[in-house]
CSV table of C-alpha atoms in Angstrom, one decimal:
chain,number,residue,atom,x,y,z
N,547,UNK,CA,97.2,158.3,89.1
N,548,UNK,CA,94.8,155.7,90.5
N,549,UNK,CA,92.6,153.6,88.3
N,550,UNK,CA,89.8,155.8,87.0
N,551,UNK,CA,87.3,156.5,84.3
N,552,UNK,CA,87.9,159.8,82.5
N,553,UNK,CA,85.6,160.7,79.6
N,554,UNK,CA,85.0,163.8,77.5
N,555,UNK,CA,82.2,164.6,75.2
N,556,UNK,CA,79.9,167.2,73.7
N,557,UNK,CA,76.3,168.0,74.6
N,558,UNK,CA,74.0,168.2,71.6
N,559,UNK,CA,72.1,171.4,70.6
N,560,UNK,CA,68.3,171.2,71.0
N,561,UNK,CA,65.1,172.9,69.9
N,562,UNK,CA,63.6,174.3,66.7
N,563,UNK,CA,66.4,176.7,66.7
N,564,UNK,CA,69.2,174.4,67.9
N,565,UNK,CA,70.9,175.8,71.0
N,566,UNK,CA,73.1,174.4,73.8
N,567,UNK,CA,71.5,174.2,77.2
N,568,UNK,CA,73.2,176.4,79.8
N,569,UNK,CA,75.5,174.4,82.1
N,570,UNK,CA,73.1,174.6,85.1
N,571,UNK,CA,70.2,173.3,83.1
N,572,UNK,CA,72.2,170.5,81.6
N,573,UNK,CA,73.4,169.5,85.1
N,574,UNK,CA,69.8,169.7,86.3
N,575,UNK,CA,68.9,167.1,83.6
N,576,UNK,CA,71.8,164.8,84.6
N,577,UNK,CA,71.0,165.1,88.3
N,578,UNK,CA,67.3,164.3,87.7
N,579,UNK,CA,68.2,161.4,85.4
N,580,UNK,CA,70.6,159.9,87.9
N,581,UNK,CA,68.0,160.1,90.7
N,582,UNK,CA,65.4,158.4,88.6
N,583,UNK,CA,67.5,155.7,87.1
N,584,UNK,CA,69.7,154.8,90.1
N,585,UNK,CA,67.8,155.8,93.2
N,586,UNK,CA,69.4,153.0,95.3
N,587,UNK,CA,73.0,153.9,94.2
N,588,UNK,CA,73.1,157.7,94.2
N,589,UNK,CA,73.9,158.8,97.8
N,590,UNK,CA,74.4,162.5,97.4
N,591,UNK,CA,74.7,165.3,94.8
N,592,UNK,CA,76.1,168.8,95.1
N,593,UNK,CA,77.0,171.6,92.7
N,594,UNK,CA,79.8,174.1,92.4
N,595,UNK,CA,80.8,176.7,89.9
N,596,UNK,CA,84.1,176.5,88.1
N,597,UNK,CA,86.5,179.4,88.2
N,598,UNK,CA,87.0,179.1,84.4
N,599,UNK,CA,83.3,179.2,83.8
N,600,UNK,CA,80.7,176.5,83.6
N,601,UNK,CA,79.8,174.2,86.5
N,602,UNK,CA,80.2,170.7,87.9
N,603,UNK,CA,78.0,168.2,89.6
N,604,UNK,CA,79.6,165.9,92.2
N,605,UNK,CA,77.8,162.6,92.8
N,606,UNK,CA,78.3,160.2,95.6
N,607,UNK,CA,77.8,156.7,94.2
N,608,UNK,CA,79.5,154.4,96.7
N,609,UNK,CA,80.7,154.9,100.3
N,610,UNK,CA,84.2,153.6,99.4
N,611,UNK,CA,84.6,155.9,96.4
N,612,UNK,CA,85.3,159.6,95.9
N,613,UNK,CA,82.5,161.5,94.3
N,614,UNK,CA,82.1,161.2,90.5
N,615,UNK,CA,82.4,164.6,88.8
N,616,UNK,CA,80.4,165.8,85.8
N,617,UNK,CA,81.7,169.0,84.4
N,618,UNK,CA,80.2,171.2,81.6
N,619,UNK,CA,81.4,174.4,80.0
N,620,UNK,CA,79.3,177.2,78.4
N,621,UNK,CA,80.3,175.6,75.0
N,622,UNK,CA,78.6,172.3,76.0
N,623,UNK,CA,81.9,170.4,76.5
N,624,UNK,CA,81.3,167.6,79.0
N,625,UNK,CA,83.7,165.6,81.1
N,626,UNK,CA,83.1,162.7,83.6
N,627,UNK,CA,85.8,161.7,86.1
N,628,UNK,CA,85.4,158.9,88.5
N,629,UNK,CA,88.2,157.3,90.6
N,630,UNK,CA,87.3,153.6,90.8
N,631,UNK,CA,90.3,152.1,92.5
N,632,UNK,CA,89.0,151.8,96.1
N,633,UNK,CA,85.6,150.4,95.2
N,634,UNK,CA,86.7,147.8,92.6
N,635,UNK,CA,86.2,146.7,89.0
N,636,UNK,CA,82.4,146.2,89.5
N,637,UNK,CA,82.2,149.9,90.3
N,638,UNK,CA,84.4,150.7,87.3
N,639,UNK,CA,82.0,148.8,85.0
N,640,UNK,CA,79.0,150.4,86.5
N,641,UNK,CA,80.2,154.0,86.0
N,642,UNK,CA,81.1,153.2,82.4
N,643,UNK,CA,77.7,151.7,81.6
N,644,UNK,CA,76.0,154.6,83.5
N,645,UNK,CA,77.9,157.0,81.2
N,646,UNK,CA,76.8,155.1,78.2
N,647,UNK,CA,73.1,155.3,79.1
N,648,UNK,CA,73.4,158.9,80.1
N,649,UNK,CA,74.9,159.8,76.7
N,650,UNK,CA,72.0,158.2,74.9
N,651,UNK,CA,69.3,159.6,77.2
N,652,UNK,CA,70.6,163.2,77.7
N,653,UNK,CA,72.2,163.6,74.2
N,654,UNK,CA,75.9,163.6,75.1
N,655,UNK,CA,78.3,162.4,72.4
N,656,UNK,CA,81.1,160.9,74.4
N,657,UNK,CA,84.6,160.4,72.9
N,658,UNK,CA,86.4,157.2,73.6
N,659,UNK,CA,89.3,155.1,72.6
N,660,UNK,CA,91.2,151.9,73.7
N,661,UNK,CA,92.0,151.8,77.4
N,662,UNK,CA,95.6,152.4,78.4
N,663,UNK,CA,97.1,150.8,81.4
N,664,UNK,CA,100.1,152.5,83.1
N,665,UNK,CA,103.1,150.1,82.8
N,666,UNK,CA,104.5,150.6,86.3
N,667,UNK,CA,102.9,151.6,89.7
N,668,UNK,CA,99.1,152.1,90.1
N,669,UNK,CA,97.1,151.4,87.0
N,670,UNK,CA,94.8,153.9,85.2
N,671,UNK,CA,92.3,153.5,82.4
N,672,UNK,CA,91.6,156.6,80.4
N,673,UNK,CA,89.7,157.4,77.2
N,674,UNK,CA,91.5,158.9,74.3
N,675,UNK,CA,89.4,161.1,72.0
N,676,UNK,CA,87.9,159.4,69.0
N,677,UNK,CA,84.1,159.4,68.2
N,678,UNK,CA,82.0,156.4,68.8
N,679,UNK,CA,78.3,155.5,68.5
N,680,UNK,CA,76.4,156.0,71.8
N,681,UNK,CA,74.8,152.5,71.3
N,682,UNK,CA,78.2,150.8,71.4
N,683,UNK,CA,79.9,149.6,74.6
N,684,UNK,CA,83.1,151.7,75.0
N,685,UNK,CA,86.1,149.4,75.5
N,686,UNK,CA,87.5,151.7,78.3
N,687,UNK,CA,84.8,150.2,80.6
N,688,UNK,CA,83.5,147.3,78.6
N,689,UNK,CA,86.7,145.2,78.7
N,690,UNK,CA,86.3,143.3,82.0
N,691,UNK,CA,89.5,141.3,81.8
N,692,UNK,CA,91.6,144.4,81.3
N,693,UNK,CA,89.9,146.2,84.1
N,694,UNK,CA,90.2,143.3,86.4
N,695,UNK,CA,93.9,142.9,85.7
N,696,UNK,CA,94.5,146.6,86.3
N,697,UNK,CA,92.7,146.3,89.7
N,698,UNK,CA,94.7,143.2,90.6
N,699,UNK,CA,97.9,144.9,89.7
N,700,UNK,CA,97.0,147.9,91.8
N,701,UNK,CA,96.0,145.7,94.8
N,702,UNK,CA,99.3,143.8,94.5
N,703,UNK,CA,101.3,147.0,94.5
N,704,UNK,CA,99.3,148.2,97.6
N,705,UNK,CA,100.0,145.0,99.5
N,706,UNK,CA,103.7,145.2,98.6
N,707,UNK,CA,103.8,148.8,99.9
N,708,UNK,CA,102.0,147.8,103.1
N,709,UNK,CA,104.4,144.9,103.7
N,710,UNK,CA,107.4,147.2,103.2
N,711,UNK,CA,106.0,149.8,105.6
N,712,UNK,CA,105.1,147.1,108.2
N,713,UNK,CA,108.6,145.7,108.0
N,714,UNK,CA,110.0,149.2,108.6
N,715,UNK,CA,108.0,149.5,111.8
N,716,UNK,CA,104.8,151.3,110.6
N,717,UNK,CA,101.6,150.3,112.3
N,718,UNK,CA,98.0,151.2,111.8
N,719,UNK,CA,98.4,151.6,108.0
N,720,UNK,CA,95.4,152.9,106.1
N,721,UNK,CA,94.5,151.9,102.5
N,722,UNK,CA,91.5,153.5,100.7
N,723,UNK,CA,89.9,154.8,103.9
N,724,UNK,CA,88.2,158.3,103.8
N,725,UNK,CA,90.7,161.1,103.5
N,726,UNK,CA,91.4,163.4,106.5
N,727,UNK,CA,90.8,160.6,109.1
N,728,UNK,CA,92.9,157.9,110.8
N,729,UNK,CA,91.3,155.2,112.9
N,730,UNK,CA,92.4,153.5,116.1
N,731,UNK,CA,92.2,149.7,115.6
N,732,UNK,CA,93.9,146.4,116.4
N,733,UNK,CA,95.8,145.0,113.4
N,734,UNK,CA,98.1,146.1,110.7
N,735,UNK,CA,95.9,147.6,108.0
N,736,UNK,CA,92.7,149.6,108.0
N,737,UNK,CA,90.4,149.3,104.9
N,738,UNK,CA,86.8,150.4,104.2
N,739,UNK,CA,85.7,146.8,105.0
N,740,UNK,CA,87.5,146.6,108.3
N,741,UNK,CA,91.0,146.0,109.7
N,742,UNK,CA,93.3,143.2,108.6
N,743,UNK,CA,96.0,141.6,110.8
N,744,UNK,CA,99.5,140.3,110.1
N,745,UNK,CA,98.3,136.8,109.3
N,746,UNK,CA,96.0,138.2,106.6
N,747,UNK,CA,98.8,140.2,105.2
N,748,UNK,CA,101.0,137.1,105.0
N,749,UNK,CA,98.3,135.2,103.1
N,750,UNK,CA,97.8,138.2,100.7
N,751,UNK,CA,101.5,138.2,99.9
N,752,UNK,CA,101.4,134.4,99.2
N,753,UNK,CA,98.2,134.7,97.1
N,754,UNK,CA,97.5,138.1,95.6
N,755,UNK,CA,93.9,137.2,94.9
N,756,UNK,CA,93.3,137.2,98.7
N,757,UNK,CA,93.5,141.0,98.3
N,758,UNK,CA,90.3,141.0,96.3
N,759,UNK,CA,88.5,141.0,99.7
N,760,UNK,CA,89.6,144.6,100.0
N,761,UNK,CA,87.4,145.7,97.1
N,762,UNK,CA,83.8,146.1,98.1
N,763,UNK,CA,82.5,146.0,94.5
N,764,UNK,CA,84.5,143.3,92.7
N,765,UNK,CA,81.8,141.6,90.6
N,766,UNK,CA,79.8,143.4,88.0
N,767,UNK,CA,76.5,142.2,89.6
N,768,UNK,CA,74.7,144.2,92.3
N,769,UNK,CA,74.0,141.0,94.2
N,770,UNK,CA,73.8,140.1,97.9
N,771,UNK,CA,77.6,140.3,98.3
N,772,UNK,CA,77.6,143.8,96.8
N,773,UNK,CA,74.8,145.0,99.1
N,774,UNK,CA,76.4,143.5,102.2
N,775,UNK,CA,79.8,145.1,101.4
N,776,UNK,CA,78.2,148.4,100.8
N,777,UNK,CA,76.5,148.2,104.2
N,778,UNK,CA,79.7,147.2,105.9
N,779,UNK,CA,81.6,150.2,104.4
N,780,UNK,CA,79.1,152.5,106.0
N,781,UNK,CA,79.1,150.6,109.3
N,782,UNK,CA,82.9,150.6,109.5
N,783,UNK,CA,83.4,154.3,108.5
N,784,UNK,CA,80.3,156.4,108.9
N,785,UNK,CA,78.0,155.1,111.6
N,786,UNK,CA,78.6,156.8,115.0
N,787,UNK,CA,77.1,154.0,117.1
N,788,UNK,CA,74.9,156.3,119.2
N,789,UNK,CA,71.4,157.6,118.7
N,790,UNK,CA,71.3,159.6,115.5
N,791,UNK,CA,71.2,163.3,115.6
N,792,UNK,CA,69.6,165.1,112.6
N,793,UNK,CA,68.3,163.8,109.3
N,794,UNK,CA,71.8,163.0,107.8
N,795,UNK,CA,72.7,160.6,110.6
N,796,UNK,CA,69.2,159.0,110.5
N,797,UNK,CA,69.6,158.6,106.7
N,798,UNK,CA,72.8,156.6,107.1
N,799,UNK,CA,71.2,154.2,109.6
N,800,UNK,CA,68.2,153.8,107.3
N,801,UNK,CA,70.6,153.2,104.3
N,802,UNK,CA,72.4,150.5,106.2
N,803,UNK,CA,69.2,148.8,107.3
N,804,UNK,CA,67.8,148.9,103.8
N,805,UNK,CA,70.9,147.3,102.3
N,806,UNK,CA,70.9,144.5,104.8
N,807,UNK,CA,67.2,143.8,104.4
N,808,UNK,CA,67.7,143.6,100.6
N,809,UNK,CA,70.8,141.4,100.8
N,810,UNK,CA,69.6,138.7,103.2
N,811,UNK,CA,66.8,137.2,101.0
N,812,UNK,CA,69.2,137.1,98.1
N,813,UNK,CA,71.8,135.0,100.0
N,814,UNK,CA,71.0,134.1,103.6
N,815,UNK,CA,74.3,132.2,103.8
N,816,UNK,CA,76.6,135.2,103.9
N,817,UNK,CA,78.3,136.3,107.1
N,818,UNK,CA,76.0,139.1,108.3
N,819,UNK,CA,77.0,141.4,111.2
N,820,UNK,CA,74.0,140.3,113.3
N,821,UNK,CA,75.0,142.0,116.6
N,822,UNK,CA,75.6,145.4,114.8
N,823,UNK,CA,72.4,145.0,112.7
N,824,UNK,CA,70.4,144.5,115.9
N,825,UNK,CA,72.2,147.5,117.5
N,826,UNK,CA,71.3,149.7,114.5
N,827,UNK,CA,67.6,148.7,114.8
N,828,UNK,CA,67.7,149.8,118.4
N,829,UNK,CA,69.4,153.1,117.6
N,830,UNK,CA,66.9,153.9,114.9
N,831,UNK,CA,63.9,152.6,116.8
N,832,UNK,CA,62.5,150.5,113.8
N,833,UNK,CA,60.8,147.2,113.7
N,834,UNK,CA,60.8,145.2,110.5
N,835,UNK,CA,59.7,141.7,109.5
N,836,UNK,CA,63.2,140.2,110.0
N,837,UNK,CA,63.8,142.0,113.4
N,838,UNK,CA,63.1,138.8,115.4
N,839,UNK,CA,65.5,136.8,113.3
N,840,UNK,CA,68.1,139.5,113.5
N,841,UNK,CA,67.9,139.6,117.3
N,842,UNK,CA,68.0,135.8,117.5
N,843,UNK,CA,71.1,135.6,115.4
N,844,UNK,CA,72.7,138.5,117.4
N,845,UNK,CA,72.1,136.7,120.7
N,846,UNK,CA,73.8,133.6,119.3
N,847,UNK,CA,76.8,135.6,118.2
N,848,UNK,CA,77.2,137.7,121.3
N,849,UNK,CA,80.7,136.5,122.1
N,850,UNK,CA,82.2,136.5,118.6
N,851,UNK,CA,84.8,139.2,119.2
N,852,UNK,CA,85.4,142.5,117.4
N,853,UNK,CA,82.4,144.6,116.7
N,854,UNK,CA,82.1,146.4,113.3
N,855,UNK,CA,82.7,150.1,113.5
N,856,UNK,CA,86.0,152.2,113.6
N,857,UNK,CA,84.0,155.0,115.2
N,858,UNK,CA,83.4,153.1,118.4
N,859,UNK,CA,86.9,154.3,119.4
N,860,UNK,CA,88.8,157.6,118.9
N,861,UNK,CA,89.7,158.9,115.5
N,862,UNK,CA,92.4,161.3,114.4
N,863,UNK,CA,91.4,164.2,112.3
N,864,UNK,CA,93.8,165.6,109.7
N,865,UNK,CA,93.1,169.2,108.8
N,866,UNK,CA,95.4,171.5,106.8
N,867,UNK,CA,98.6,169.9,108.2
N,868,UNK,CA,97.4,169.5,111.8
N,869,UNK,CA,96.1,166.4,113.6
N,870,UNK,CA,93.7,166.2,116.5
N,871,UNK,CA,92.3,163.1,118.3
N,872,UNK,CA,88.5,163.2,118.9
N,873,UNK,CA,85.8,160.7,120.0
N,874,UNK,CA,84.7,158.6,117.0
N,875,UNK,CA,81.1,159.4,117.8
N,876,UNK,CA,81.5,163.1,117.0
N,877,UNK,CA,79.6,164.5,114.1
N,878,UNK,CA,81.8,166.4,111.7
N,879,UNK,CA,81.7,169.2,109.1
N,880,UNK,CA,84.6,170.3,107.0
N,881,UNK,CA,85.3,173.3,104.8
N,882,UNK,CA,88.6,174.6,103.3
N,883,UNK,CA,88.7,177.1,106.1
N,884,UNK,CA,87.6,175.1,109.2
N,885,UNK,CA,86.9,171.7,110.6
N,886,UNK,CA,84.1,171.3,113.2
N,887,UNK,CA,83.2,168.3,115.3
N,888,UNK,CA,80.9,167.7,118.3
N,889,UNK,CA,78.1,166.0,120.1
N,890,UNK,CA,76.2,166.1,123.4
N,891,UNK,CA,77.3,169.5,124.7
N,892,UNK,CA,80.9,169.2,123.4
N,893,UNK,CA,82.2,170.9,120.2
N,894,UNK,CA,85.6,171.7,118.6
N,895,UNK,CA,86.3,174.2,115.8
N,896,UNK,CA,89.8,174.0,114.2
N,897,UNK,CA,91.4,176.3,111.7
N,898,UNK,CA,95.0,176.3,110.4
N,899,UNK,CA,97.2,178.4,108.2
N,900,UNK,CA,100.7,178.5,106.8
N,901,UNK,CA,102.7,181.5,108.2
N,902,UNK,CA,105.4,183.5,106.7
N,903,UNK,CA,107.1,186.8,106.4
N,904,UNK,CA,109.1,188.5,103.7
N,905,UNK,CA,112.2,186.8,105.0
N,906,UNK,CA,110.8,183.3,105.2
N,907,UNK,CA,108.6,181.1,107.5
N,908,UNK,CA,107.3,182.8,110.6
N,909,UNK,CA,108.6,181.5,114.0
N,910,UNK,CA,106.1,179.8,116.3
N,911,UNK,CA,106.5,182.6,118.8
N,912,UNK,CA,106.0,185.2,116.1
N,913,UNK,CA,102.6,183.7,115.2
N,914,UNK,CA,101.5,183.4,118.8
N,915,UNK,CA,102.4,187.0,119.4
N,916,UNK,CA,100.2,188.1,116.5
N,917,UNK,CA,97.1,186.0,117.2
N,918,UNK,CA,97.2,185.1,121.0
N,919,UNK,CA,98.3,188.3,122.6
N,920,UNK,CA,94.8,189.1,123.7
N,921,UNK,CA,94.8,186.0,126.0
N,922,UNK,CA,96.9,188.1,128.5
N,923,UNK,CA,99.7,187.3,130.8
N,924,UNK,CA,97.6,184.6,132.6
N,925,UNK,CA,97.4,182.5,129.5
N,926,UNK,CA,98.2,178.7,129.8
N,927,UNK,CA,101.2,177.6,127.8
N,928,UNK,CA,102.2,174.3,126.3
N,929,UNK,CA,105.4,173.1,124.6
N,930,UNK,CA,106.2,169.8,122.9
N,931,UNK,CA,109.4,169.7,120.9
N,932,UNK,CA,109.2,172.6,118.4
N,933,UNK,CA,105.5,173.2,119.1
N,934,UNK,CA,104.5,176.1,121.3
N,935,UNK,CA,100.9,176.8,122.4
N,936,UNK,CA,98.9,179.3,124.4
N,937,UNK,CA,95.3,179.0,125.6
N,938,UNK,CA,92.7,180.5,127.9
N,939,UNK,CA,90.0,178.7,129.9
N,940,UNK,CA,86.9,180.7,130.4
N,941,UNK,CA,83.1,180.8,129.9
N,942,UNK,CA,80.8,182.3,127.2
N,943,UNK,CA,77.1,183.2,127.8
N,944,UNK,CA,76.5,185.0,124.5
N,945,UNK,CA,74.1,182.4,123.3
N,946,UNK,CA,72.0,182.7,126.4
N,947,UNK,CA,73.4,179.6,128.0
N,948,UNK,CA,76.7,179.7,129.7
N,949,UNK,CA,79.3,177.2,128.4
N,950,UNK,CA,82.9,176.5,129.2
N,951,UNK,CA,85.4,177.6,126.5
N,952,UNK,CA,89.0,176.9,125.7
N,953,UNK,CA,90.4,179.3,123.2
N,954,UNK,CA,93.7,177.9,122.1
N,955,UNK,CA,96.5,178.5,119.6
N,956,UNK,CA,99.4,176.3,118.6
N,957,UNK,CA,102.3,176.8,116.2
N,958,UNK,CA,105.5,175.5,114.7
N,959,UNK,CA,107.8,177.3,112.4
N,960,UNK,CA,105.8,178.2,109.2
N,961,UNK,CA,102.5,176.8,110.5
N,962,UNK,CA,99.9,177.9,113.0
N,963,UNK,CA,96.5,176.6,114.2
N,964,UNK,CA,93.6,178.0,116.2
N,965,UNK,CA,91.1,175.9,118.1
N,966,UNK,CA,87.9,176.7,120.1
N,967,UNK,CA,86.5,174.0,122.4
N,968,UNK,CA,83.1,174.4,124.0
N,969,UNK,CA,81.6,172.2,126.7
N,970,UNK,CA,78.4,172.3,128.6
N,971,UNK,CA,79.4,170.2,131.5
N,972,UNK,CA,81.8,172.0,133.9
N,973,UNK,CA,83.5,168.7,134.6
N,974,UNK,CA,84.8,168.6,131.0
N,975,UNK,CA,87.4,171.3,131.5
N,976,UNK,CA,90.2,168.8,131.7
N,977,UNK,CA,89.1,167.1,128.6
N,978,UNK,CA,89.0,170.4,126.8
N,979,UNK,CA,92.5,171.4,127.9
N,980,UNK,CA,93.9,167.9,127.0
N,981,UNK,CA,92.3,168.2,123.6
N,982,UNK,CA,94.0,171.5,123.0
N,983,UNK,CA,97.4,170.1,124.1
N,984,UNK,CA,96.9,167.1,121.8
N,985,UNK,CA,96.8,169.4,118.7
N,986,UNK,CA,99.9,168.6,116.7
N,987,UNK,CA,101.4,169.2,113.3
N,988,UNK,CA,100.8,166.3,110.9
């Protein structure tokens, strides 16, 4: 298990006739409290029902961390789970203190015990059940030296694993980057704060504390370095580097600009991404008091090499065991059933499934015969090793506007995928067919 905070507790009964709040109402209170107390940290919230009853609230607190999860049952049993490894010990401390305050303000009695650190491999801090007073600082997230040692041990193990993979010939290794995506970059290692080359890897092996630079929230303070790193995580992994489409993309650009505006007055000496900052202002069409200074710095650093942003180049999507290379500028949506990506008159929808029969995994030809027979005898075919595919190139005017469409299927033994590629420019037909042919098992 990665280093994480895992707490359990009990919500208090309330009212003249003491009663537990229903799960949805308790999560309403938690969501409202988080938004009021940490408006600059909470990035997103979403709900989902639990199959066993109750509900959970998933809260995005940092662009380098998975959502923190608050779960509550009908009996008022609470749990908080937050993986803190990728963001760093500062994030670990923050989540713990947030939980402490939440317990006091929303009447949740957390249980807690001494932190335990796994002896070998990645470290984990967990809470073992024993009551404590909400006013106390729980040691599971109040013991900074223990937390820091656990993170350093985890980083050391990660660097050792990267070195081993690199020596065995692996390239473009990813550590702590968003799941389901692989980037194209120059160097050995992709991280949320940008790529690292072989020279950096050598220095990290010689001095493990060099690896601290992989953690965007190392110190407990929310200072200029924290703000800049938070902005850089977004710039490397989420910004599409084209004019924003829709409220969500505009909100990301606004968030980055807000973080940089706040960081600069606190510590002007930090290495700010001036060129990319100026580019974001142009993409968003905003003009702030520091705009002239940003543009001046950007002009002076015009020839300083690599630009921030993995999504300036192609990225590889992993979906249900299949991979597909797409432009990094594509917007994306993902569900358990389908992945969708697109921009500017191009779109791709991908679905995948495991295939089988009573006698075992289904053959690739068997899957295609089931799902692609309607393509007819004129269907295009594609083979690459054990992969077999069929597709049809046509048009679709059902929306009122005629668009080009590639309807394609690909399969290997035991697995199959379907893809629909739409394009508004007739010249994109070759791109659409090449994209279908590029679909491969992961």
